[in-house]
Short mmCIF file of C-alpha atoms in Angstrom, two decimals:
data_model
loop_
_atom_site.label_atom_id
_atom_site.label_comp_id
_atom_site.label_asym_id
_atom_site.label_seq_id
_atom_site.Cartn_x
_atom_site.Cartn_y
_atom_site.Cartn_z
CA MET A 1 -34.79 0.50 -20.59
CA SER A 2 -33.57 3.52 -18.46
CA LEU A 3 -35.70 1.81 -15.91
CA ILE A 4 -34.24 -1.42 -16.41
CA LYS A 5 -30.53 0.52 -16.29
CA ASP A 6 -31.39 2.26 -12.95
CA ILE A 7 -32.58 -0.88 -11.69
CA ILE A 8 -29.36 -3.22 -12.99
CA LEU A 9 -26.84 -0.45 -11.06
CA LEU A 10 -29.22 -0.45 -7.97
CA ILE A 11 -28.40 -3.83 -7.56
CA VAL A 12 -24.58 -3.87 -8.09
CA ILE A 13 -24.53 -2.11 -5.78
CA TYR A 14 -26.33 -2.73 -3.42
CA LEU A 15 -26.58 -6.25 -3.29
CA PRO A 16 -24.49 -7.72 -0.52
CA GLY A 17 -22.90 -10.95 0.42
CA LYS A 18 -20.09 -12.83 -1.35
CA THR A 19 -22.71 -12.44 -4.05
CA GLY A 20 -22.86 -8.91 -3.83
CA VAL A 21 -19.02 -8.68 -4.19
CA LYS A 22 -18.43 -11.37 -7.50
CA LEU A 23 -20.88 -9.17 -9.05
CA ARG A 24 -19.41 -5.89 -8.79
CA ASN A 25 -15.98 -7.31 -9.44
CA ILE A 26 -17.62 -8.55 -12.82
CA VAL A 27 -19.09 -6.16 -13.62
CA TYR A 28 -16.50 -2.92 -13.27
CA LYS A 29 -13.64 -4.56 -13.73
CA ARG A 30 -15.49 -3.92 -17.52
CA LYS A 31 -15.78 0.06 -16.28
CA PHE A 32 -13.32 1.25 -14.44
CA LYS A 33 -9.57 2.55 -17.03
CA SER A 34 -7.55 -0.46 -14.51
CA TYR A 35 -8.80 -3.12 -11.88
CA GLY A 36 -6.79 -5.69 -10.07
CA LYS A 37 -7.63 -8.39 -7.80
CA ASP A 38 -8.72 -9.15 -4.92
CA ILE A 39 -10.93 -6.15 -4.40
CA VAL A 40 -13.62 -6.28 -1.77
CA ILE A 41 -16.59 -3.58 -2.89
CA GLN A 42 -18.58 -3.47 -0.50
CA PRO A 43 -22.64 -2.67 -1.36
CA GLY A 44 -23.45 1.57 -0.92
CA VAL A 45 -20.02 2.11 -2.00
CA VAL A 46 -20.38 4.40 -5.32
CA PHE A 47 -18.39 5.56 -7.57
CA ILE A 48 -18.50 8.58 -11.12
CA GLY A 49 -17.05 8.46 -13.24
CA HIS A 50 -14.97 4.84 -13.49
CA GLU A 51 -13.13 5.38 -16.99
CA ASN A 52 -10.74 8.14 -14.82
CA ILE A 53 -10.31 5.46 -11.59
CA SER A 54 -8.25 2.88 -11.20
CA ILE A 55 -8.18 0.65 -8.33
CA GLY A 56 -4.68 -2.45 -7.34
CA ASP A 57 -4.36 -5.32 -6.07
CA ASN A 58 -5.66 -5.91 -2.94
CA VAL A 59 -7.81 -3.31 -2.12
CA LYS A 60 -11.47 -2.63 0.34
CA ILE A 61 -14.20 -0.15 0.04
CA ASP A 62 -16.53 -0.44 2.63
CA HIS A 63 -19.53 0.73 2.99
CA ASN A 64 -21.58 4.02 1.48
CA CYS A 65 -17.54 5.40 0.15
CA LEU A 66 -18.27 7.40 -2.89
CA ILE A 67 -15.67 7.85 -5.07
CA GLU A 68 -15.35 10.68 -7.76
CA SER A 69 -13.78 12.19 -10.76
CA GLY A 70 -14.39 13.37 -13.94
CA ASP A 71 -13.20 16.37 -16.77
CA LYS A 72 -15.87 18.42 -17.54
CA LEU A 73 -15.36 20.47 -14.68
CA GLN A 74 -16.92 24.22 -15.40
CA GLY A 75 -16.80 27.49 -13.60
CA LYS A 76 -12.72 29.64 -12.92
CA LEU A 77 -10.45 27.02 -11.63
CA ILE A 78 -7.18 28.19 -9.75
CA ASN A 79 -4.30 25.53 -9.80
CA LYS A 80 -1.72 26.77 -7.14
CA SER A 81 0.90 24.24 -8.43
CA LYS A 82 1.12 25.06 -12.03
CA GLU A 83 0.40 21.21 -13.58
CA ASP A 84 -1.34 19.97 -15.84
CA ILE A 85 -4.56 18.73 -14.16
CA ASP A 86 -5.23 14.80 -14.22
CA HIS A 87 -8.42 13.17 -13.20
CA GLN A 88 -7.68 10.57 -12.28
CA ILE A 89 -7.70 8.47 -9.04
CA ILE A 90 -5.27 6.11 -8.60
CA ILE A 91 -5.46 3.23 -5.70
CA ASP A 92 -2.80 1.12 -6.02
CA ASN A 93 -2.13 -2.25 -3.75
CA ASN A 94 -2.96 -3.09 0.14
CA ILE A 95 -5.72 -0.37 0.11
CA HIS A 96 -7.87 -0.16 2.51
CA ILE A 97 -11.02 2.35 3.29
CA CYS A 98 -13.21 2.49 5.75
CA ARG A 99 -16.90 3.30 5.54
CA ASP A 100 -18.33 6.63 4.90
CA SER A 101 -14.98 7.34 2.68
CA GLN A 102 -15.05 10.70 -0.44
CA LEU A 103 -12.73 10.83 -2.28
CA ILE A 104 -12.73 13.20 -5.21
CA GLY A 105 -10.15 13.35 -7.59
CA TYR A 106 -11.24 15.65 -10.55
CA GLY A 107 -7.83 17.73 -10.15
CA GLY A 108 -5.69 13.58 -9.65
CA LEU A 109 -5.73 11.86 -6.53
CA HIS A 110 -3.01 9.22 -6.27
CA ILE A 111 -2.74 6.66 -3.48
CA GLU A 112 0.16 4.47 -3.19
CA ASN A 113 0.59 1.04 -1.38
CA ASN A 114 -0.19 0.89 2.73
CA CYS A 115 -2.38 3.40 3.11
CA VAL A 116 -5.20 2.84 5.75
CA LEU A 117 -7.62 5.46 4.66
CA SER A 118 -10.04 5.25 8.92
CA SER A 119 -13.99 5.48 8.41
CA GLY A 120 -15.54 9.28 7.19
CA CYS A 121 -12.05 10.89 5.79
CA LYS A 122 -12.89 13.05 2.62
CA LEU A 123 -10.14 13.84 0.20
CA TYR A 124 -11.41 16.81 -1.94
CA SER A 125 -8.33 17.82 -5.05
CA LEU A 126 -11.25 19.98 -5.85
CA SER A 127 -13.13 23.53 -3.73
CA ASN A 128 -15.45 26.06 -3.96
CA MET A 129 -13.24 29.04 -2.93
CA PRO A 130 -15.70 31.85 -0.71
CA ASN A 131 -13.63 34.84 -3.17
CA ASP A 132 -11.37 35.39 -5.74
CA PRO A 133 -7.90 35.89 -5.56
CA ASP A 134 -8.00 37.88 -8.91
CA ASP A 135 -10.34 40.32 -7.39
CA ASN A 136 -10.96 39.83 -3.35
CA LYS A 137 -13.28 43.31 -3.77
CA LYS A 138 -15.37 41.45 -5.91
CA ILE A 139 -18.74 39.27 -5.12
CA ILE A 140 -18.67 36.25 -5.63
CA SER A 141 -22.51 32.80 -4.79
CA LEU A 142 -21.63 28.95 -4.92
CA MET A 143 -24.34 29.69 -6.86
CA PRO A 144 -25.13 28.65 -9.69
CA TYR A 145 -21.95 26.42 -10.14
CA ASN A 146 -21.26 26.89 -13.62
CA GLU A 147 -19.86 30.07 -12.54
CA SER A 148 -18.79 29.73 -8.90
CA ILE A 149 -14.92 29.66 -8.30
CA PHE A 150 -13.00 26.26 -7.61
CA TYR A 151 -9.29 25.48 -5.67
CA ILE A 152 -7.97 22.33 -7.80
CA GLY A 153 -5.35 20.18 -7.23
CA GLU A 154 -4.22 16.60 -6.97
CA ILE A 155 -3.60 14.22 -4.13
CA VAL A 156 -0.87 12.42 -2.97
CA LEU A 157 -0.68 9.67 -0.11
CA LYS A 158 2.34 8.12 0.21
CA GLU A 159 3.47 4.79 1.05
CA ASN A 160 2.10 3.54 4.44
CA VAL A 161 -0.19 6.20 5.39
CA TRP A 162 -2.60 5.75 8.30
CA LEU A 163 -5.28 8.75 7.43
CA GLY A 164 -7.54 9.11 11.25
CA LEU A 165 -10.96 9.05 11.45
CA ASN A 166 -12.63 11.85 9.91
CA VAL A 167 -9.39 13.76 8.39
CA ILE A 168 -10.03 15.88 5.43
CA VAL A 169 -7.26 16.34 2.98
CA MET A 170 -7.48 19.45 0.69
CA PRO A 171 -6.35 20.12 -2.85
CA ASN A 172 -3.30 20.04 -3.25
CA VAL A 173 -1.56 18.41 -0.22
CA LYS A 174 1.22 15.37 -0.60
CA ILE A 175 1.22 13.91 2.19
CA GLY A 176 4.83 11.50 2.90
CA LYS A 177 5.99 8.51 2.85
CA ASN A 178 5.06 7.14 6.15
CA SER A 179 3.24 9.09 8.16
CA PHE A 180 -0.07 9.80 10.38
CA VAL A 181 -2.45 11.85 11.22
CA THR A 182 -4.57 12.27 13.60
CA SER A 183 -9.01 11.38 14.07
CA ASN A 184 -10.41 15.04 12.85
CA SER A 185 -7.40 17.42 11.02
CA ILE A 186 -7.42 18.71 8.59
CA VAL A 187 -3.99 18.88 6.44
CA LEU A 188 -3.59 21.71 4.35
CA ASN A 189 -0.19 21.88 3.78
CA ASP A 190 2.68 19.45 2.45
CA LEU A 191 3.85 17.32 5.78
CA SER A 192 7.01 15.70 4.83
CA ASP A 193 8.10 11.61 5.22
CA ASN A 194 8.00 10.27 9.06
CA SER A 195 5.14 12.48 10.23
CA TYR A 196 2.97 12.97 13.23
CA ALA A 197 0.44 15.64 12.27
CA LYS A 198 -2.12 16.28 13.95
CA GLY A 199 -4.60 20.02 14.28
CA SER A 200 -6.51 22.48 11.99
CA PRO A 201 -4.72 22.76 10.34
CA ALA A 202 -2.41 20.25 10.32
CA ASN A 203 1.24 19.92 12.20
CA GLN A 204 3.47 17.77 12.31
CA ILE A 205 4.22 17.19 15.77
CA LYS A 206 6.51 14.34 16.18
CA ASN A 207 8.08 11.75 13.94
CA ARG A 208 6.25 8.42 13.32
CA PHE A 209 8.86 6.13 13.22
CA GLU A 210 11.60 7.01 15.70
#
């Protein structure tokens, strides 16, 4: 029975063409927390934690993306925002997520209307930390993960945000409305509305729209 389920899942994820898109919409409408209309999910997109994912209308997710969340977390969690951890991934309306992007929503992730994520973007609302901020003398290891230390916090992309190629967004970051982040930038801190930002870490260098 397990083998049959695995084969069916393989077909659902990788079946190409219009038939594959229709099949995924039929299956995912039953599995996701909410699932809108006019959704196009291309082959190779992997979802983990369907029950924590909501997708709105007119959303396109291109080939080989990973979208993952859940509430079963082990290890020590550092949450600088002090807010409750939601674990939900919310993708609103008129969104395009280009190929090879990764959305890790264990700390919460909300993408508002009219946003675009260019190819290779990575949004991590949960990330390992190299040391313990409560005890800097303590030697820690990434393995095993259930003893690791994680930085966690919600990522929010406000309306009409555009992330360039290979942009990385780390936990507890809000990118303001109408902002643009240039390719290969790393966003570690909040960006205000109408930012044109670049760098590692990304900083606003001018207004996107005058």
